[in-house]
Amino acid sequence: MPRPEKPDVFVPRPAKPVVPDVKRPEGLPRPPKPPPRVQCNVRLGGPPDGMIESCTKLIEGGHETGRALAAAYTARGRAYLAKGDLDRAAADFSLALKNEPDNVQALHGRGLARTAKGDLDGAIKDFSEAIWLSPRNAAFYQDRARAYLGKADHAHAIADLGEVIKLTPKPAFALRERCYVRAISGRELPQGLDDCEQALRLFKNDAATLERRGLIHLRLGAFDKAIADFNAVLKVQAANAAALYGRGVAKKKKGLEIAGEADIAEARQLRPDVVQALIAYGVK
């Protein structure tokens, strides 16, 4: 049976409502945007004070336990660390570890707080546990190297920086720092020179690397090369006390007593602490 044909009836669409064009009166300020919501999450970051407030509410709410509570303490500890409140930061990281003993971020954070407080042995212990749990994290090795350097344990610092170099695709910073440790310790100077050369290939004309290479050249007795490196540093950092002192020592080694003493005197005036540290390292 054939279907009946539909009647050809035009049905108009409903008209769109007319929205009046209301313009903001001139001089009327726009309402302020609400402040961004800060969440208690160390990965999201945010202003330290907001993070502390958010995490404190979460911690004191009494609903979080175990890993979730540890994450809140870790996030608040990072915020305290950013503010330089080292005691509260260390306390929060310890509470995080009480709830989650294998929390590597809390171990790392407490290690940073302990390093800043001067508890280098405690920091090394925390960094070592973090490395045991996460052996491919370059930051853990790098921060442990700094703690070893603070104890003048140059051999272990060099070894840790070697691990950073293995784990980092373009390790200019770690190469530069290993060059520095070798320069100040007087250990493995040719290898230190190679470290600086590799760092400069990755980061050309970096003043900090040139300064360290200058120290290596100075200790190797290549005084002209040392002076050239220190000159390059001082061209961009005229008040670099380490470069001034190093250049002064190199000039004196070449018999340029007056010029050398002038550089050393200027370095002492700028940063007597830097000069004293270099003398303690045997650069004189």
mmCIF file of C-alpha atoms in Angstrom:
data_model
loop_
_atom_site.group_PDB
_atom_site.id
_atom_site.type_symbol
_atom_site.label_atom_id
_atom_site.label_comp_id
_atom_site.label_asym_id
_atom_site.label_seq_id
_atom_site.Cartn_x
_atom_site.Cartn_y
_atom_site.Cartn_z
ATOM 1 C CA MET A 1 0.000 0.000 0.000
ATOM 2 C CA PRO A 2 1.598 3.363 -0.952
ATOM 3 C CA ARG A 3 2.490 5.784 1.787
ATOM 4 C CA PRO A 4 0.485 8.998 1.788
ATOM 5 C CA GLU A 5 2.341 12.014 0.534
ATOM 6 C CA LYS A 6 3.377 14.575 3.114
ATOM 7 C CA PRO A 7 1.650 17.894 2.642
ATOM 8 C CA ASP A 8 3.918 20.618 1.391
ATOM 9 C CA VAL A 9 3.473 22.965 4.351
ATOM 10 C CA PHE A 10 5.981 25.728 5.178
ATOM 11 C CA VAL A 11 6.726 25.867 8.913
ATOM 12 C CA PRO A 12 8.715 29.010 9.797
ATOM 13 C CA ARG A 13 11.563 28.742 12.324
ATOM 14 C CA PRO A 14 11.123 30.667 15.559
ATOM 15 C CA ALA A 15 12.822 34.030 15.504
ATOM 16 C CA LYS A 16 15.976 34.452 17.591
ATOM 17 C CA PRO A 17 15.463 36.549 20.676
ATOM 18 C CA VAL A 18 16.760 40.072 20.366
ATOM 19 C CA VAL A 19 19.528 40.704 22.901
ATOM 20 C CA PRO A 20 19.934 44.381 23.686
ATOM 21 C CA ASP A 21 23.421 45.775 23.049
ATOM 22 C CA VAL A 22 24.313 46.860 26.557
ATOM 23 C CA LYS A 23 27.683 48.552 26.746
ATOM 24 C CA ARG A 24 29.718 48.955 29.910
ATOM 25 C CA PRO A 25 29.507 52.568 31.080
ATOM 26 C CA GLU A 26 32.779 54.387 30.642
ATOM 27 C CA GLY A 27 34.869 54.597 33.777
ATOM 28 C CA LEU A 28 33.206 51.598 35.402
ATOM 29 C CA PRO A 29 35.972 49.183 36.482
ATOM 30 C CA ARG A 30 35.768 45.563 35.487
ATOM 31 C CA PRO A 31 35.115 43.150 38.347
ATOM 32 C CA PRO A 32 38.344 41.596 39.615
ATOM 33 C CA LYS A 33 39.153 38.097 38.454
ATOM 34 C CA PRO A 34 38.975 35.508 41.229
ATOM 35 C CA PRO A 35 42.423 34.407 42.431
ATOM 36 C CA PRO A 36 43.632 31.080 40.993
ATOM 37 C CA ARG A 37 42.710 28.131 43.161
ATOM 38 C CA VAL A 38 45.830 26.650 44.741
ATOM 39 C CA GLN A 39 45.703 22.896 45.149
ATOM 40 C CA CYS A 40 47.759 20.905 47.603
ATOM 41 C CA ASN A 41 49.814 19.169 44.936
ATOM 42 C CA VAL A 42 53.599 19.442 44.724
ATOM 43 C CA ARG A 43 53.521 18.801 40.952
ATOM 44 C CA LEU A 44 51.125 21.650 40.235
ATOM 45 C CA GLY A 45 53.160 24.170 42.216
ATOM 46 C CA GLY A 46 51.812 27.599 43.077
ATOM 47 C CA PRO A 47 52.554 30.405 45.532
ATOM 48 C CA PRO A 48 54.109 28.973 48.724
ATOM 49 C CA ASP A 49 51.672 30.722 51.085
ATOM 50 C CA GLY A 50 48.676 29.462 49.127
ATOM 51 C CA MET A 51 50.127 25.961 49.031
ATOM 52 C CA ILE A 52 50.726 26.001 52.791
ATOM 53 C CA GLU A 53 47.157 27.147 53.454
ATOM 54 C CA SER A 54 45.647 24.585 51.084
ATOM 55 C CA CYS A 55 47.742 21.698 52.412
ATOM 56 C CA THR A 56 47.151 22.639 56.048
ATOM 57 C CA LYS A 57 43.376 22.499 55.490
ATOM 58 C CA LEU A 58 43.764 19.099 53.873
ATOM 59 C CA ILE A 59 46.031 17.772 56.627
ATOM 60 C CA GLU A 60 43.869 19.096 59.444
ATOM 61 C CA GLY A 61 40.677 17.878 57.776
ATOM 62 C CA GLY A 62 41.402 14.418 59.119
ATOM 63 C CA HIS A 63 40.198 12.579 56.015
ATOM 64 C CA GLU A 64 43.581 11.782 54.433
ATOM 65 C CA THR A 65 45.746 8.828 55.464
ATOM 66 C CA GLY A 66 48.751 6.919 54.176
ATOM 67 C CA ARG A 67 50.100 8.015 50.807
ATOM 68 C CA ALA A 68 47.567 10.813 50.390
ATOM 69 C CA LEU A 69 48.531 12.339 53.742
ATOM 70 C CA ALA A 70 52.220 11.888 52.914
ATOM 71 C CA ALA A 71 51.679 13.736 49.618
ATOM 72 C CA ALA A 72 50.074 16.651 51.495
ATOM 73 C CA TYR A 73 52.968 16.866 53.953
ATOM 74 C CA THR A 74 55.453 16.672 51.066
ATOM 75 C CA ALA A 75 53.731 19.484 49.165
ATOM 76 C CA ARG A 76 53.613 21.679 52.265
ATOM 77 C CA GLY A 77 57.253 20.841 53.017
ATOM 78 C CA ARG A 78 58.237 22.014 49.525
ATOM 79 C CA ALA A 79 56.359 25.259 50.114
ATOM 80 C CA TYR A 80 58.128 25.834 53.433
ATOM 81 C CA LEU A 81 61.423 25.041 51.706
ATOM 82 C CA ALA A 82 60.690 27.661 49.039
ATOM 83 C CA LYS A 83 60.102 30.215 51.812
ATOM 84 C CA GLY A 84 63.373 29.294 53.543
ATOM 85 C CA ASP A 85 61.572 27.924 56.622
ATOM 86 C CA LEU A 86 63.940 24.984 56.899
ATOM 87 C CA ASP A 87 62.832 23.602 60.273
ATOM 88 C CA ARG A 88 59.165 23.369 59.283
ATOM 89 C CA ALA A 89 60.132 21.951 55.896
ATOM 90 C CA ALA A 90 62.259 19.208 57.474
ATOM 91 C CA ALA A 91 59.490 18.433 59.980
ATOM 92 C CA ASP A 92 56.872 18.065 57.224
ATOM 93 C CA PHE A 93 59.114 15.809 55.155
ATOM 94 C CA SER A 94 59.701 13.645 58.230
ATOM 95 C CA LEU A 95 55.929 13.375 58.798
ATOM 96 C CA ALA A 96 55.503 12.433 55.135
ATOM 97 C CA LEU A 97 58.052 9.650 55.560
ATOM 98 C CA LYS A 98 56.294 8.447 58.712
ATOM 99 C CA ASN A 99 53.193 7.869 56.588
ATOM 100 C CA GLU A 100 55.054 6.660 53.489
ATOM 101 C CA PRO A 101 58.643 5.508 54.193
ATOM 102 C CA ASP A 102 59.520 5.094 50.492
ATOM 103 C CA ASN A 103 58.427 8.614 49.433
ATOM 104 C CA VAL A 104 61.448 9.674 47.381
ATOM 105 C CA GLN A 105 60.276 13.282 47.018
ATOM 106 C CA ALA A 106 60.081 13.638 50.798
ATOM 107 C CA LEU A 107 63.548 12.094 51.182
ATOM 108 C CA HIS A 108 64.941 14.461 48.553
ATOM 109 C CA GLY A 109 63.196 17.467 50.090
ATOM 110 C CA ARG A 110 64.461 16.663 53.577
ATOM 111 C CA GLY A 111 67.944 16.233 52.134
ATOM 112 C CA LEU A 112 67.739 19.719 50.621
ATOM 113 C CA ALA A 113 66.541 21.188 53.925
ATOM 114 C CA ARG A 114 69.320 19.430 55.833
ATOM 115 C CA THR A 115 71.920 20.633 53.332
ATOM 116 C CA ALA A 116 70.750 24.227 53.799
ATOM 117 C CA LYS A 117 70.855 23.766 57.587
ATOM 118 C CA GLY A 118 74.429 22.448 57.429
ATOM 119 C CA ASP A 119 73.539 18.863 58.393
ATOM 120 C CA LEU A 120 75.522 17.392 55.520
ATOM 121 C CA ASP A 121 75.736 13.860 56.917
ATOM 122 C CA GLY A 122 71.964 13.744 57.363
ATOM 123 C CA ALA A 123 71.485 15.145 53.862
ATOM 124 C CA ILE A 124 73.789 12.530 52.328
ATOM 125 C CA LYS A 125 71.832 9.791 54.137
ATOM 126 C CA ASP A 126 68.528 11.093 52.735
ATOM 127 C CA PHE A 127 69.885 11.502 49.196
ATOM 128 C CA SER A 128 71.407 8.016 49.338
ATOM 129 C CA GLU A 129 68.058 6.464 50.322
ATOM 130 C CA ALA A 130 66.343 8.390 47.522
ATOM 131 C CA ILE A 131 68.954 7.126 45.042
ATOM 132 C CA TRP A 132 68.478 3.544 46.262
ATOM 133 C CA LEU A 133 64.737 3.866 45.603
ATOM 134 C CA SER A 134 65.101 5.815 42.320
ATOM 135 C CA PRO A 135 68.592 5.169 40.911
ATOM 136 C CA ARG A 136 68.035 6.967 37.588
ATOM 137 C CA ASN A 137 67.111 10.386 38.988
ATOM 138 C CA ALA A 138 69.970 12.736 38.109
ATOM 139 C CA ALA A 139 68.845 15.443 40.570
ATOM 140 C CA PHE A 140 69.387 13.127 43.534
ATOM 141 C CA TYR A 141 73.014 12.479 42.519
ATOM 142 C CA GLN A 142 73.607 16.171 41.827
ATOM 143 C CA ASP A 143 72.342 17.277 45.224
ATOM 144 C CA ARG A 144 74.322 14.551 46.987
ATOM 145 C CA ALA A 145 77.414 15.749 45.115
ATOM 146 C CA ARG A 146 76.841 19.256 46.542
ATOM 147 C CA ALA A 147 76.628 17.814 50.036
ATOM 148 C CA TYR A 148 79.845 15.840 49.506
ATOM 149 C CA LEU A 149 81.495 19.011 48.185
ATOM 150 C CA GLY A 150 80.431 20.811 51.363
ATOM 151 C CA LYS A 151 82.317 18.142 53.337
ATOM 152 C CA ALA A 152 85.334 18.514 51.002
ATOM 153 C CA ASP A 153 84.798 14.873 49.976
ATOM 154 C CA HIS A 154 85.922 15.559 46.442
ATOM 155 C CA ALA A 155 86.242 11.937 45.339
ATOM 156 C CA HIS A 156 82.599 11.148 46.097
ATOM 157 C CA ALA A 157 81.447 14.470 44.606
ATOM 158 C CA ILE A 158 83.285 13.679 41.360
ATOM 159 C CA ALA A 159 81.749 10.182 41.280
ATOM 160 C CA ASP A 160 78.211 11.515 41.763
ATOM 161 C CA LEU A 161 78.655 14.161 39.077
ATOM 162 C CA GLY A 162 79.794 11.350 36.801
ATOM 163 C CA GLU A 163 76.426 9.662 37.353
ATOM 164 C CA VAL A 164 74.627 12.922 36.558
ATOM 165 C CA ILE A 165 76.561 13.161 33.291
ATOM 166 C CA LYS A 166 75.557 9.592 32.354
ATOM 167 C CA LEU A 167 71.880 10.269 33.086
ATOM 168 C CA THR A 168 71.601 13.705 31.435
ATOM 169 C CA PRO A 169 71.352 14.144 27.631
ATOM 170 C CA LYS A 170 73.245 17.481 27.545
ATOM 171 C CA PRO A 171 75.068 17.687 30.873
ATOM 172 C CA ALA A 172 76.780 21.076 30.495
ATOM 173 C CA PHE A 173 76.143 22.043 34.133
ATOM 174 C CA ALA A 174 77.393 18.742 35.582
ATOM 175 C CA LEU A 175 80.493 18.799 33.358
ATOM 176 C CA ARG A 176 81.222 22.360 34.477
ATOM 177 C CA GLU A 177 80.810 21.426 38.139
ATOM 178 C CA ARG A 178 83.002 18.334 37.848
ATOM 179 C CA CYS A 179 85.622 20.538 36.205
ATOM 180 C CA TYR A 180 85.309 22.889 39.201
ATOM 181 C CA VAL A 181 85.689 20.103 41.781
ATOM 182 C CA ARG A 182 88.761 18.812 39.978
ATOM 183 C CA ALA A 183 90.150 22.349 39.756
ATOM 184 C CA ILE A 184 89.798 23.215 43.447
ATOM 185 C CA SER A 185 90.920 19.792 44.658
ATOM 186 C CA GLY A 186 93.886 19.528 42.304
ATOM 187 C CA ARG A 187 92.740 15.992 41.411
ATOM 188 C CA GLU A 188 92.675 14.665 37.853
ATOM 189 C CA LEU A 189 93.445 18.059 36.288
ATOM 190 C CA PRO A 190 93.714 16.848 32.656
ATOM 191 C CA GLN A 191 90.295 15.172 33.018
ATOM 192 C CA GLY A 192 88.986 18.387 34.542
ATOM 193 C CA LEU A 193 90.216 20.331 31.526
ATOM 194 C CA ASP A 194 88.389 17.881 29.267
ATOM 195 C CA ASP A 195 85.221 18.377 31.337
ATOM 196 C CA CYS A 196 85.349 22.125 30.784
ATOM 197 C CA GLU A 197 86.066 21.706 27.071
ATOM 198 C CA GLN A 198 83.012 19.452 26.695
ATOM 199 C CA ALA A 199 80.856 21.898 28.688
ATOM 200 C CA LEU A 200 81.947 24.781 26.437
ATOM 201 C CA ARG A 201 81.011 22.800 23.341
ATOM 202 C CA LEU A 202 77.498 22.513 24.787
ATOM 203 C CA PHE A 203 77.313 26.069 26.154
ATOM 204 C CA LYS A 204 79.703 28.301 24.223
ATOM 205 C CA ASN A 205 81.483 31.165 25.974
ATOM 206 C CA ASP A 206 79.840 30.433 29.332
ATOM 207 C CA ALA A 207 81.624 32.690 31.827
ATOM 208 C CA ALA A 208 81.389 30.264 34.743
ATOM 209 C CA THR A 209 82.923 27.475 32.667
ATOM 210 C CA LEU A 210 85.696 29.751 31.399
ATOM 211 C CA GLU A 211 86.466 30.724 35.000
ATOM 212 C CA ARG A 212 86.812 27.061 35.968
ATOM 213 C CA ARG A 213 88.929 26.292 32.911
ATOM 214 C CA GLY A 214 91.137 29.231 33.876
ATOM 215 C CA LEU A 215 91.697 27.633 37.298
ATOM 216 C CA ILE A 216 92.605 24.329 35.628
ATOM 217 C CA HIS A 217 95.097 26.072 33.306
ATOM 218 C CA LEU A 218 96.546 27.923 36.307
ATOM 219 C CA ARG A 219 97.092 24.709 38.257
ATOM 220 C CA LEU A 220 98.580 23.027 35.193
ATOM 221 C CA GLY A 221 101.064 25.897 34.783
ATOM 222 C CA ALA A 222 99.576 27.153 31.495
ATOM 223 C CA PHE A 223 99.615 30.773 32.680
ATOM 224 C CA ASP A 224 98.970 32.472 29.330
ATOM 225 C CA LYS A 225 95.917 30.288 28.722
ATOM 226 C CA ALA A 226 94.732 30.947 32.271
ATOM 227 C CA ILE A 227 95.044 34.714 31.768
ATOM 228 C CA ALA A 228 93.181 34.480 28.454
ATOM 229 C CA ASP A 229 90.294 32.632 30.138
ATOM 230 C CA PHE A 230 90.132 35.062 33.051
ATOM 231 C CA ASN A 231 90.218 38.010 30.627
ATOM 232 C CA ALA A 232 87.242 36.533 28.760
ATOM 233 C CA VAL A 233 85.330 36.211 32.034
ATOM 234 C CA LEU A 234 86.163 39.761 33.154
ATOM 235 C CA LYS A 235 85.064 41.134 29.814
ATOM 236 C CA VAL A 236 81.479 40.191 30.685
ATOM 237 C CA GLN A 237 81.736 40.093 34.493
ATOM 238 C CA ALA A 238 84.076 42.895 35.513
ATOM 239 C CA ALA A 239 83.503 42.270 39.234
ATOM 240 C CA ASN A 240 84.213 38.519 39.173
ATOM 241 C CA ALA A 241 86.537 38.174 42.168
ATOM 242 C CA ALA A 242 87.617 34.603 41.367
ATOM 243 C CA ALA A 243 88.700 35.587 37.851
ATOM 244 C CA LEU A 244 90.520 38.682 39.145
ATOM 245 C CA TYR A 245 92.331 36.688 41.800
ATOM 246 C CA GLY A 246 93.206 33.888 39.391
ATOM 247 C CA ARG A 247 94.513 36.351 36.822
ATOM 248 C CA GLY A 248 96.555 38.065 39.519
ATOM 249 C CA VAL A 249 98.156 34.783 40.575
ATOM 250 C CA ALA A 250 98.875 33.851 36.936
ATOM 251 C CA LYS A 251 100.477 37.258 36.303
ATOM 252 C CA LYS A 252 102.699 36.883 39.367
ATOM 253 C CA LYS A 253 103.750 33.423 38.202
ATOM 254 C CA LYS A 254 104.864 35.080 34.950
ATOM 255 C CA GLY A 255 106.877 37.652 36.891
ATOM 256 C CA LEU A 256 104.361 40.493 36.514
ATOM 257 C CA GLU A 257 104.347 41.306 40.234
ATOM 258 C CA ILE A 258 102.808 44.804 40.183
ATOM 259 C CA ALA A 259 99.985 43.905 37.780
ATOM 260 C CA GLY A 260 99.353 40.657 39.634
ATOM 261 C CA GLU A 261 99.162 42.326 43.043
ATOM 262 C CA ALA A 262 96.764 44.939 41.659
ATOM 263 C CA ASP A 263 94.359 42.204 40.491
ATOM 264 C CA ILE A 264 94.614 40.364 43.799
ATOM 265 C CA ALA A 265 93.998 43.546 45.790
ATOM 266 C CA GLU A 266 90.902 44.332 43.729
ATOM 267 C CA ALA A 267 89.614 40.776 44.211
ATOM 268 C CA ARG A 268 90.130 41.049 47.991
ATOM 269 C CA GLN A 269 88.176 44.298 48.043
ATOM 270 C CA LEU A 270 85.282 42.786 46.083
ATOM 271 C CA ARG A 271 84.987 39.378 47.757
ATOM 272 C CA PRO A 272 87.483 38.588 50.507
ATOM 273 C CA ASP A 273 85.624 35.325 51.206
ATOM 274 C CA VAL A 274 86.166 34.089 47.642
ATOM 275 C CA VAL A 275 89.877 34.934 47.786
ATOM 276 C CA GLN A 276 90.249 33.169 51.137
ATOM 277 C CA ALA A 277 88.490 30.080 49.813
ATOM 278 C CA LEU A 278 90.783 29.888 46.766
ATOM 279 C CA ILE A 279 93.838 30.264 48.982
ATOM 280 C CA ALA A 280 92.501 27.431 51.184
ATOM 281 C CA TYR A 281 92.191 25.286 48.048
ATOM 282 C CA GLY A 282 95.868 25.916 47.354
ATOM 283 C CA VAL A 283 95.432 28.482 44.551
ATOM 284 C CA LYS A 284 98.192 30.960 45.409
#
